[in-house]
Amino acid sequence: MRLLAWFDREKRQLPWRGTSDPYAIWVSEVMLQQTTVQTVLPRFRPFLRRFPTIRALARASLDDVLAAWSGLGYYARARNLHRAANVVAARHGGRLPPGLAELRALPGVGDYMAQAIAAIAFGARTFPIDANIRRVASRLSASAAAEEILPSLVSARRPGDSVAAIFDLGQTICRPRNPSCGACPVRVSCRAFSLNAVDDYPPRPARKALRPFYRCVAAVVSDDGRVLLRRRARGVLSGMWELPGEEGDSLSSARADFRRSFRTATRRPFALVEQPIAGRIVRVEIYRASARERPGDRWMSPAEIEKSASPSLTKKIVRRISSRAPEA
Ligand code: SF4
């Protein structure tokens, strides 16, 4: 099998590789959760020297375990490991149980970790699926259903090495961006590669369409190029300077309110701008208009607006206004 041959040649020399001690494999899996290999490397062996067996870990005080965990972060993992060691000492005679259900029942051991320990430490033909493994499987099969191809990647003789090989492949070659397909040992059987569609897998979840919000604003510009701004009174942008206007959940109501408040040169907006803000897509129609100045309104030059407390959308609109000469 090409993948295992590559793994035998290229595998990363990591201290938890090459051991068959289920306890050491378990500790490595816990340490590697949300933590990089580089961070784990200098702490793995000292931890095992300090607590060489599950019973030794169970007997230790939590303070000692937390101290040995120092630098790895996410200390809940150390607390769970200590609690789980006590469970294993009390119920399983100090030996990690090989069954998936018993592993999953231990504090801090979820689906992924139970499957990783079962495959690597006990040779179970099971496949833990994390984002890394899902990406490789999805590309190999050109399918979103990574689970379907995974069994065919597991060697009956070396299930643990199969997991480690896919993991290494995902970390070093089949990376999320710019995978090195030219150096990939399984390129010939990679469907995404043969379809020239590597970037399409795994498929990205469809983006939820943002609900629109409408604004109609008045571009009121003085002869010397200054723009009329009004301070927003309410909402998350309260206190910021914006072009005066009206807004609403529907374009027709925003337009109707706007026409009641402003006299426009034409019925058509002279520019449109849109921008996602706070989970909505804000669509702005900009009209050349005249507006009655209100107390507190301010005239600012485009340069002053750039430095003012104005939302980025307002600055974007002002840039748009300034780049287009007023129509006669
Ligand atoms: Fe990943 Fe490219 Fe190899 Fe396919 S050929 S498994 S996309 S690195």
mmCIF file of C-alpha atoms and ligand atoms in Angstrom:
data_model
loop_
_atom_site.group_PDB
_atom_site.id
_atom_site.type_symbol
_atom_site.label_atom_id
_atom_site.label_comp_id
_atom_site.label_asym_id
_atom_site.label_seq_id
_atom_site.Cartn_x
_atom_site.Cartn_y
_atom_site.Cartn_z
ATOM 1 C CA MET A 1 0.000 0.000 0.000
ATOM 2 C CA ARG A 2 1.513 3.256 -1.178
ATOM 3 C CA LEU A 3 0.412 5.253 1.831
ATOM 4 C CA LEU A 4 2.044 2.926 4.362
ATOM 5 C CA ALA A 5 5.203 2.612 2.273
ATOM 6 C CA TRP A 6 5.450 6.401 2.276
ATOM 7 C CA PHE A 7 4.741 6.480 6.017
ATOM 8 C CA ASP A 8 7.507 3.949 6.695
ATOM 9 C CA ARG A 9 9.947 6.120 4.773
ATOM 10 C CA GLU A 10 8.862 9.580 5.811
ATOM 11 C CA LYS A 11 7.063 9.339 9.120
ATOM 12 C CA ARG A 12 7.804 12.042 11.614
ATOM 13 C CA GLN A 13 9.881 10.796 14.516
ATOM 14 C CA LEU A 14 7.632 11.566 17.439
ATOM 15 C CA PRO A 15 8.141 10.150 20.925
ATOM 16 C CA TRP A 16 4.648 8.644 21.040
ATOM 17 C CA ARG A 17 5.237 6.780 17.806
ATOM 18 C CA GLY A 18 6.691 3.320 18.063
ATOM 19 C CA THR A 19 5.298 2.682 21.530
ATOM 20 C CA SER A 20 2.562 0.151 22.065
ATOM 21 C CA ASP A 21 1.883 1.321 25.610
ATOM 22 C CA PRO A 22 -1.814 2.340 25.571
ATOM 23 C CA TYR A 23 -1.234 4.721 28.487
ATOM 24 C CA ALA A 24 1.485 6.668 26.627
ATOM 25 C CA ILE A 25 -0.700 6.778 23.503
ATOM 26 C CA TRP A 26 -3.623 8.040 25.564
ATOM 27 C CA VAL A 27 -1.496 10.771 27.174
ATOM 28 C CA SER A 28 -0.233 11.854 23.743
ATOM 29 C CA GLU A 29 -3.767 12.065 22.360
ATOM 30 C CA VAL A 30 -4.902 14.168 25.308
ATOM 31 C CA MET A 31 -1.904 16.495 25.014
ATOM 32 C CA LEU A 32 -2.365 16.875 21.258
ATOM 33 C CA GLN A 33 -5.967 18.011 21.586
ATOM 34 C CA GLN A 34 -5.999 21.671 20.478
ATOM 35 C CA THR A 35 -2.242 21.844 20.979
ATOM 36 C CA THR A 36 0.531 21.745 18.414
ATOM 37 C CA VAL A 37 3.062 18.943 18.142
ATOM 38 C CA GLN A 38 5.805 21.503 18.814
ATOM 39 C CA THR A 39 4.265 22.428 22.161
ATOM 40 C CA VAL A 40 3.710 18.804 23.182
ATOM 41 C CA LEU A 41 7.164 17.537 22.218
ATOM 42 C CA PRO A 42 9.171 18.931 25.171
ATOM 43 C CA ARG A 43 6.473 17.997 27.724
ATOM 44 C CA PHE A 44 5.455 14.490 26.767
ATOM 45 C CA ARG A 45 8.425 12.496 28.098
ATOM 46 C CA PRO A 46 8.854 14.484 31.341
ATOM 47 C CA PHE A 47 5.165 13.888 32.096
ATOM 48 C CA LEU A 48 5.550 10.141 31.616
ATOM 49 C CA ARG A 49 8.736 10.096 33.703
ATOM 50 C CA ARG A 50 6.856 11.824 36.482
ATOM 51 C CA PHE A 51 3.799 9.542 36.186
ATOM 52 C CA PRO A 52 5.050 6.367 34.491
ATOM 53 C CA THR A 53 1.846 4.343 34.900
ATOM 54 C CA ILE A 54 -1.877 4.933 35.161
ATOM 55 C CA ARG A 55 -1.752 3.935 38.811
ATOM 56 C CA ALA A 56 1.034 6.432 39.467
ATOM 57 C CA LEU A 57 -1.031 9.156 37.818
ATOM 58 C CA ALA A 58 -4.102 8.163 39.828
ATOM 59 C CA ARG A 59 -2.125 8.301 43.099
ATOM 60 C CA ALA A 60 -0.645 11.726 42.374
ATOM 61 C CA SER A 61 -2.246 14.859 43.750
ATOM 62 C CA LEU A 62 -4.143 17.008 41.286
ATOM 63 C CA ASP A 63 -1.753 19.856 42.087
ATOM 64 C CA ASP A 64 1.197 17.748 40.934
ATOM 65 C CA VAL A 65 -0.591 16.764 37.742
ATOM 66 C CA LEU A 66 -1.492 20.378 36.970
ATOM 67 C CA ALA A 67 2.089 21.443 37.636
ATOM 68 C CA ALA A 68 3.383 18.802 35.202
ATOM 69 C CA TRP A 69 0.817 20.009 32.659
ATOM 70 C CA SER A 70 2.223 23.519 32.824
ATOM 71 C CA GLY A 71 2.728 25.064 29.388
ATOM 72 C CA LEU A 72 0.163 22.872 27.659
ATOM 73 C CA GLY A 73 -2.849 25.026 28.519
ATOM 74 C CA TYR A 74 -6.483 23.895 28.620
ATOM 75 C CA TYR A 75 -6.053 22.558 32.137
ATOM 76 C CA ALA A 76 -9.461 20.877 32.083
ATOM 77 C CA ARG A 77 -7.704 18.162 30.063
ATOM 78 C CA ALA A 78 -5.285 17.497 32.915
ATOM 79 C CA ARG A 79 -8.114 17.364 35.445
ATOM 80 C CA ASN A 80 -10.030 14.912 33.274
ATOM 81 C CA LEU A 81 -6.935 12.801 32.699
ATOM 82 C CA HIS A 82 -6.378 12.583 36.434
ATOM 83 C CA ARG A 83 -10.037 11.683 37.069
ATOM 84 C CA ALA A 84 -9.970 9.119 34.259
ATOM 85 C CA ALA A 85 -6.784 7.557 35.663
ATOM 86 C CA ASN A 86 -8.610 7.069 38.959
ATOM 87 C CA VAL A 87 -11.534 5.423 37.146
ATOM 88 C CA VAL A 88 -9.150 3.109 35.262
ATOM 89 C CA ALA A 89 -7.293 2.257 38.480
ATOM 90 C CA ALA A 90 -10.537 1.537 40.337
ATOM 91 C CA ARG A 91 -12.539 -0.244 37.650
ATOM 92 C CA HIS A 92 -10.104 -1.670 35.119
ATOM 93 C CA GLY A 93 -7.209 -2.784 37.293
ATOM 94 C CA GLY A 94 -5.010 0.110 36.153
ATOM 95 C CA ARG A 95 -5.085 -0.931 32.480
ATOM 96 C CA LEU A 96 -6.766 1.128 29.799
ATOM 97 C CA PRO A 97 -9.766 -0.823 28.483
ATOM 98 C CA PRO A 98 -9.636 -1.668 24.758
ATOM 99 C CA GLY A 99 -13.356 -1.326 23.959
ATOM 100 C CA LEU A 100 -14.701 1.834 22.352
ATOM 101 C CA ALA A 101 -17.648 2.087 24.744
ATOM 102 C CA GLU A 102 -15.436 1.752 27.854
ATOM 103 C CA LEU A 103 -12.958 4.256 26.478
ATOM 104 C CA ARG A 104 -15.712 6.730 25.679
ATOM 105 C CA ALA A 105 -17.029 6.425 29.223
ATOM 106 C CA LEU A 106 -13.794 7.862 30.644
ATOM 107 C CA PRO A 107 -13.760 11.545 31.626
ATOM 108 C CA GLY A 108 -12.397 13.690 28.784
ATOM 109 C CA VAL A 109 -12.461 10.899 26.191
ATOM 110 C CA GLY A 110 -14.747 11.748 23.271
ATOM 111 C CA ASP A 111 -15.523 9.864 20.071
ATOM 112 C CA TYR A 112 -12.416 10.939 18.221
ATOM 113 C CA MET A 113 -10.030 10.118 21.054
ATOM 114 C CA ALA A 114 -11.646 6.766 21.819
ATOM 115 C CA GLN A 115 -11.282 5.742 18.177
ATOM 116 C CA ALA A 116 -7.707 7.007 17.957
ATOM 117 C CA ILE A 117 -6.690 5.049 21.075
ATOM 118 C CA ALA A 118 -8.575 1.944 19.902
ATOM 119 C CA ALA A 119 -6.882 2.034 16.492
ATOM 120 C CA ILE A 120 -3.368 3.038 17.554
ATOM 121 C CA ALA A 121 -3.042 1.226 20.890
ATOM 122 C CA PHE A 122 -5.263 -1.810 20.350
ATOM 123 C CA GLY A 123 -5.236 -2.285 16.578
ATOM 124 C CA ALA A 124 -9.005 -1.841 16.218
ATOM 125 C CA ARG A 125 -10.129 -1.298 12.621
ATOM 126 C CA THR A 126 -11.719 1.987 13.332
ATOM 127 C CA PHE A 127 -10.982 5.435 12.045
ATOM 128 C CA PRO A 128 -11.071 8.618 14.088
ATOM 129 C CA ILE A 129 -12.240 11.524 11.980
ATOM 130 C CA ASP A 130 -10.969 15.004 12.629
ATOM 131 C CA ALA A 131 -10.804 17.947 10.210
ATOM 132 C CA ASN A 132 -7.394 16.824 8.986
ATOM 133 C CA ILE A 133 -8.452 13.278 8.182
ATOM 134 C CA ARG A 134 -11.786 14.435 6.743
ATOM 135 C CA ARG A 135 -9.964 16.745 4.323
ATOM 136 C CA VAL A 136 -7.644 14.039 3.010
ATOM 137 C CA ALA A 137 -10.459 11.486 2.669
ATOM 138 C CA SER A 138 -12.730 13.992 0.968
ATOM 139 C CA ARG A 139 -10.058 14.830 -1.603
ATOM 140 C CA LEU A 140 -9.105 11.226 -2.226
ATOM 141 C CA SER A 141 -12.712 10.301 -2.929
ATOM 142 C CA ALA A 142 -13.838 13.648 -4.400
ATOM 143 C CA SER A 143 -16.782 13.352 -2.096
ATOM 144 C CA ALA A 144 -18.175 15.106 0.937
ATOM 145 C CA ALA A 145 -18.746 11.746 2.636
ATOM 146 C CA ALA A 146 -15.278 11.053 4.043
ATOM 147 C CA GLU A 147 -16.669 8.207 6.141
ATOM 148 C CA GLU A 148 -17.286 6.119 3.035
ATOM 149 C CA ILE A 149 -13.719 5.934 1.829
ATOM 150 C CA LEU A 150 -11.993 5.691 5.196
ATOM 151 C CA PRO A 151 -12.444 1.922 5.714
ATOM 152 C CA SER A 152 -10.689 1.275 2.396
ATOM 153 C CA LEU A 153 -7.676 3.244 3.645
ATOM 154 C CA VAL A 154 -7.204 1.200 6.784
ATOM 155 C CA SER A 155 -4.780 -1.670 6.496
ATOM 156 C CA ALA A 156 -6.092 -4.744 8.288
ATOM 157 C CA ARG A 157 -2.570 -5.490 9.517
ATOM 158 C CA ARG A 158 -1.620 -1.960 10.543
ATOM 159 C CA PRO A 159 -4.722 0.052 11.433
ATOM 160 C CA GLY A 160 -2.873 2.333 13.843
ATOM 161 C CA ASP A 161 -0.196 3.177 11.294
ATOM 162 C CA SER A 162 -2.927 3.845 8.714
ATOM 163 C CA VAL A 163 -4.421 6.478 10.999
ATOM 164 C CA ALA A 164 -1.020 8.022 11.673
ATOM 165 C CA ALA A 165 -0.164 7.953 7.948
ATOM 166 C CA ILE A 166 -3.325 9.799 6.905
ATOM 167 C CA PHE A 167 -2.743 12.213 9.745
ATOM 168 C CA ASP A 168 0.834 12.899 8.640
ATOM 169 C CA LEU A 169 -0.237 13.221 5.025
ATOM 170 C CA GLY A 170 -2.804 15.860 5.990
ATOM 171 C CA GLN A 171 -0.304 17.736 8.132
ATOM 172 C CA THR A 172 2.624 17.752 5.761
ATOM 173 C CA ILE A 173 1.377 17.319 2.163
ATOM 174 C CA CYS A 174 -2.390 17.450 1.809
ATOM 175 C CA ARG A 175 -2.573 20.726 3.698
ATOM 176 C CA PRO A 176 -5.759 22.833 3.754
ATOM 177 C CA ARG A 177 -4.236 25.369 1.360
ATOM 178 C CA ASN A 178 -1.740 24.717 -1.413
ATOM 179 C CA PRO A 179 -1.406 20.951 -0.965
ATOM 180 C CA SER A 180 1.822 19.535 -2.435
ATOM 181 C CA CYS A 181 0.120 17.127 -4.812
ATOM 182 C CA GLY A 182 3.369 16.701 -6.760
ATOM 183 C CA ALA A 183 4.949 15.039 -3.722
ATOM 184 C CA CYS A 184 1.889 13.070 -2.684
ATOM 185 C CA PRO A 185 2.312 9.295 -2.423
ATOM 186 C CA VAL A 186 -1.350 8.608 -3.240
ATOM 187 C CA ARG A 187 -1.721 11.051 -6.103
ATOM 188 C CA VAL A 188 -2.521 8.326 -8.632
ATOM 189 C CA SER A 189 -5.568 7.263 -6.671
ATOM 190 C CA CYS A 190 -6.738 10.749 -5.717
ATOM 191 C CA ARG A 191 -9.997 11.558 -7.484
ATOM 192 C CA ALA A 192 -9.924 15.264 -6.697
ATOM 193 C CA PHE A 193 -6.450 15.463 -8.233
ATOM 194 C CA SER A 194 -7.469 13.563 -11.358
ATOM 195 C CA LEU A 195 -10.501 15.839 -11.740
ATOM 196 C CA ASN A 196 -8.305 18.903 -11.237
ATOM 197 C CA ALA A 197 -10.673 19.853 -8.438
ATOM 198 C CA VAL A 198 -8.489 19.714 -5.332
ATOM 199 C CA ASP A 199 -9.654 23.142 -4.172
ATOM 200 C CA ASP A 200 -13.286 21.996 -4.279
ATOM 201 C CA TYR A 201 -12.767 19.409 -1.518
ATOM 202 C CA PRO A 202 -13.853 19.202 1.181
ATOM 203 C CA PRO A 203 -16.843 21.258 0.050
ATOM 204 C CA ARG A 204 -17.221 24.401 2.058
ATOM 205 C CA PRO A 205 -20.525 24.734 3.876
ATOM 206 C CA ALA A 206 -22.853 26.990 1.916
ATOM 207 C CA ARG A 207 -22.823 30.503 3.254
ATOM 208 C CA LYS A 208 -26.104 31.557 4.740
ATOM 209 C CA ALA A 209 -27.529 34.401 2.702
ATOM 210 C CA LEU A 210 -27.467 37.567 4.766
ATOM 211 C CA ARG A 211 -30.792 39.303 5.308
ATOM 212 C CA PRO A 212 -30.730 42.703 3.616
ATOM 213 C CA PHE A 213 -31.297 46.016 5.335
ATOM 214 C CA TYR A 214 -31.964 49.140 3.270
ATOM 215 C CA ARG A 215 -30.857 52.710 3.624
ATOM 216 C CA CYS A 216 -31.580 55.661 1.363
ATOM 217 C CA VAL A 217 -29.202 58.523 2.046
ATOM 218 C CA ALA A 218 -28.901 62.105 0.898
ATOM 219 C CA ALA A 219 -25.651 63.305 -0.606
ATOM 220 C CA VAL A 220 -25.926 66.960 0.289
ATOM 221 C CA VAL A 221 -22.743 68.627 -0.904
ATOM 222 C CA SER A 222 -21.894 72.327 -0.500
ATOM 223 C CA ASP A 223 -20.271 74.414 -3.209
ATOM 224 C CA ASP A 224 -16.884 73.960 -1.555
ATOM 225 C CA GLY A 225 -17.258 70.159 -1.532
ATOM 226 C CA ARG A 226 -18.218 69.672 2.113
ATOM 227 C CA VAL A 227 -20.777 66.994 2.933
ATOM 228 C CA LEU A 228 -23.667 67.280 5.368
ATOM 229 C CA LEU A 229 -23.489 64.719 8.168
ATOM 230 C CA ARG A 230 -25.910 63.893 10.945
ATOM 231 C CA ARG A 231 -25.173 62.164 14.211
ATOM 232 C CA ARG A 232 -26.959 58.827 14.665
ATOM 233 C CA ALA A 233 -29.103 58.876 17.783
ATOM 234 C CA ARG A 234 -29.768 55.168 18.395
ATOM 235 C CA GLY A 235 -28.471 51.657 17.871
ATOM 236 C CA VAL A 236 -25.006 50.154 17.791
ATOM 237 C CA LEU A 237 -23.699 53.078 15.742
ATOM 238 C CA SER A 238 -25.215 55.641 18.080
ATOM 239 C CA GLY A 239 -23.145 58.842 18.240
ATOM 240 C CA MET A 240 -21.453 58.295 14.883
ATOM 241 C CA TRP A 241 -21.612 60.686 11.951
ATOM 242 C CA GLU A 242 -23.518 59.523 8.900
ATOM 243 C CA LEU A 243 -25.181 60.912 5.806
ATOM 244 C CA PRO A 244 -28.770 61.852 6.662
ATOM 245 C CA GLY A 245 -31.308 59.335 5.433
ATOM 246 C CA GLU A 246 -33.996 56.815 6.174
ATOM 247 C CA GLU A 247 -33.786 53.073 6.563
ATOM 248 C CA GLY A 248 -35.826 49.931 7.004
ATOM 249 C CA ASP A 249 -36.209 46.217 6.379
ATOM 250 C CA SER A 250 -37.840 46.831 3.015
ATOM 251 C CA LEU A 251 -36.570 49.013 0.207
ATOM 252 C CA SER A 252 -40.021 50.384 -0.574
ATOM 253 C CA SER A 253 -40.617 51.637 2.967
ATOM 254 C CA ALA A 254 -37.097 53.118 3.237
ATOM 255 C CA ARG A 255 -37.668 54.926 -0.079
ATOM 256 C CA ALA A 256 -41.103 56.177 0.912
ATOM 257 C CA ASP A 257 -39.801 57.579 4.226
ATOM 258 C CA PHE A 258 -36.838 59.119 2.429
ATOM 259 C CA ARG A 259 -38.989 60.886 -0.168
ATOM 260 C CA ARG A 260 -41.120 62.370 2.563
ATOM 261 C CA SER A 261 -38.035 63.842 4.268
ATOM 262 C CA PHE A 262 -35.774 64.878 1.372
ATOM 263 C CA ARG A 263 -36.133 66.568 -1.970
ATOM 264 C CA THR A 264 -34.098 64.680 -4.561
ATOM 265 C CA ALA A 265 -32.753 65.923 -7.883
ATOM 266 C CA THR A 266 -34.023 62.798 -9.651
ATOM 267 C CA ARG A 267 -36.027 59.748 -8.600
ATOM 268 C CA ARG A 268 -33.096 57.485 -9.360
ATOM 269 C CA PRO A 269 -30.180 57.005 -6.972
ATOM 270 C CA PHE A 270 -26.880 58.069 -8.490
ATOM 271 C CA ALA A 271 -24.915 55.326 -6.728
ATOM 272 C CA LEU A 272 -25.434 52.097 -4.789
ATOM 273 C CA VAL A 273 -23.182 50.722 -2.073
ATOM 274 C CA GLU A 274 -23.518 47.590 -0.013
ATOM 275 C CA GLN A 275 -21.619 46.119 2.867
ATOM 276 C CA PRO A 276 -22.183 43.331 5.408
ATOM 277 C CA ILE A 277 -22.646 44.767 8.896
ATOM 278 C CA ALA A 278 -23.494 42.841 12.053
ATOM 279 C CA GLY A 279 -24.912 39.811 10.227
ATOM 280 C CA ARG A 280 -26.965 41.866 7.745
ATOM 281 C CA ILE A 281 -26.155 43.062 4.278
ATOM 282 C CA VAL A 282 -26.745 46.804 4.215
ATOM 283 C CA ARG A 283 -27.773 48.123 0.787
ATOM 284 C CA VAL A 284 -27.546 51.873 0.437
ATOM 285 C CA GLU A 285 -29.067 54.002 -2.295
ATOM 286 C CA ILE A 286 -27.412 57.398 -2.560
ATOM 287 C CA TYR A 287 -29.410 60.339 -3.885
ATOM 288 C CA ARG A 288 -28.337 63.844 -4.708
ATOM 289 C CA ALA A 289 -30.704 65.753 -2.519
ATOM 290 C CA SER A 290 -31.287 68.881 -0.585
ATOM 291 C CA ALA A 291 -31.967 68.641 3.092
ATOM 292 C CA ARG A 292 -32.976 71.098 5.723
ATOM 293 C CA GLU A 293 -30.084 71.381 8.124
ATOM 294 C CA ARG A 294 -30.988 70.350 11.673
ATOM 295 C CA PRO A 295 -29.423 71.616 14.879
ATOM 296 C CA GLY A 296 -26.320 69.508 15.532
ATOM 297 C CA ASP A 297 -25.719 68.643 11.852
ATOM 298 C CA ARG A 298 -22.213 69.196 10.648
ATOM 299 C CA TRP A 299 -20.551 69.974 7.317
ATOM 300 C CA MET A 300 -17.273 68.147 6.833
ATOM 301 C CA SER A 301 -14.784 67.871 4.026
ATOM 302 C CA PRO A 302 -14.062 64.351 2.743
ATOM 303 C CA ALA A 303 -10.648 64.519 4.457
ATOM 304 C CA GLU A 304 -12.276 65.405 7.791
ATOM 305 C CA ILE A 305 -14.778 62.585 7.376
ATOM 306 C CA GLU A 306 -11.955 60.070 6.884
ATOM 307 C CA LYS A 307 -10.653 61.021 10.342
ATOM 308 C CA SER A 308 -14.055 61.427 12.003
ATOM 309 C CA ALA A 309 -16.110 59.026 14.076
ATOM 310 C CA SER A 310 -18.018 57.786 11.049
ATOM 311 C CA PRO A 311 -18.795 54.171 10.180
ATOM 312 C CA SER A 312 -16.644 52.700 7.429
ATOM 313 C CA LEU A 313 -19.729 52.450 5.246
ATOM 314 C CA THR A 314 -20.222 56.222 5.449
ATOM 315 C CA LYS A 315 -16.575 56.806 4.516
ATOM 316 C CA LYS A 316 -16.995 54.445 1.601
ATOM 317 C CA ILE A 317 -20.082 56.368 0.424
ATOM 318 C CA VAL A 318 -18.328 59.721 0.745
ATOM 319 C CA ARG A 319 -15.405 58.408 -1.304
ATOM 320 C CA ARG A 320 -17.928 57.339 -3.917
ATOM 321 C CA ILE A 321 -19.616 60.755 -3.877
ATOM 322 C CA SER A 322 -16.279 62.579 -4.122
ATOM 323 C CA SER A 323 -15.120 60.450 -7.057
ATOM 324 C CA ARG A 324 -18.174 61.400 -9.125
ATOM 325 C CA ALA A 325 -18.762 64.952 -10.283
ATOM 326 C CA PRO A 326 -22.248 66.199 -9.469
ATOM 327 C CA GLU A 327 -24.644 65.944 -12.347
ATOM 328 C CA ALA A 328 -25.897 69.209 -13.742
HETATM 329 FE FE1 SF4 B 1 -4.195 15.612 -1.211
HETATM 330 FE FE2 SF4 B 1 -3.181 16.296 -3.596
HETATM 331 FE FE3 SF4 B 1 -2.530 13.980 -2.448
HETATM 332 FE FE4 SF4 B 1 -4.950 14.316 -3.433
HETATM 333 S S1 SF4 B 1 -3.044 14.312 -4.589
HETATM 334 S S2 SF4 B 1 -4.428 13.415 -1.447
HETATM 335 S S3 SF4 B 1 -5.292 16.462 -2.959
HETATM 336 S S4 SF4 B 1 -2.030 16.044 -1.699
#
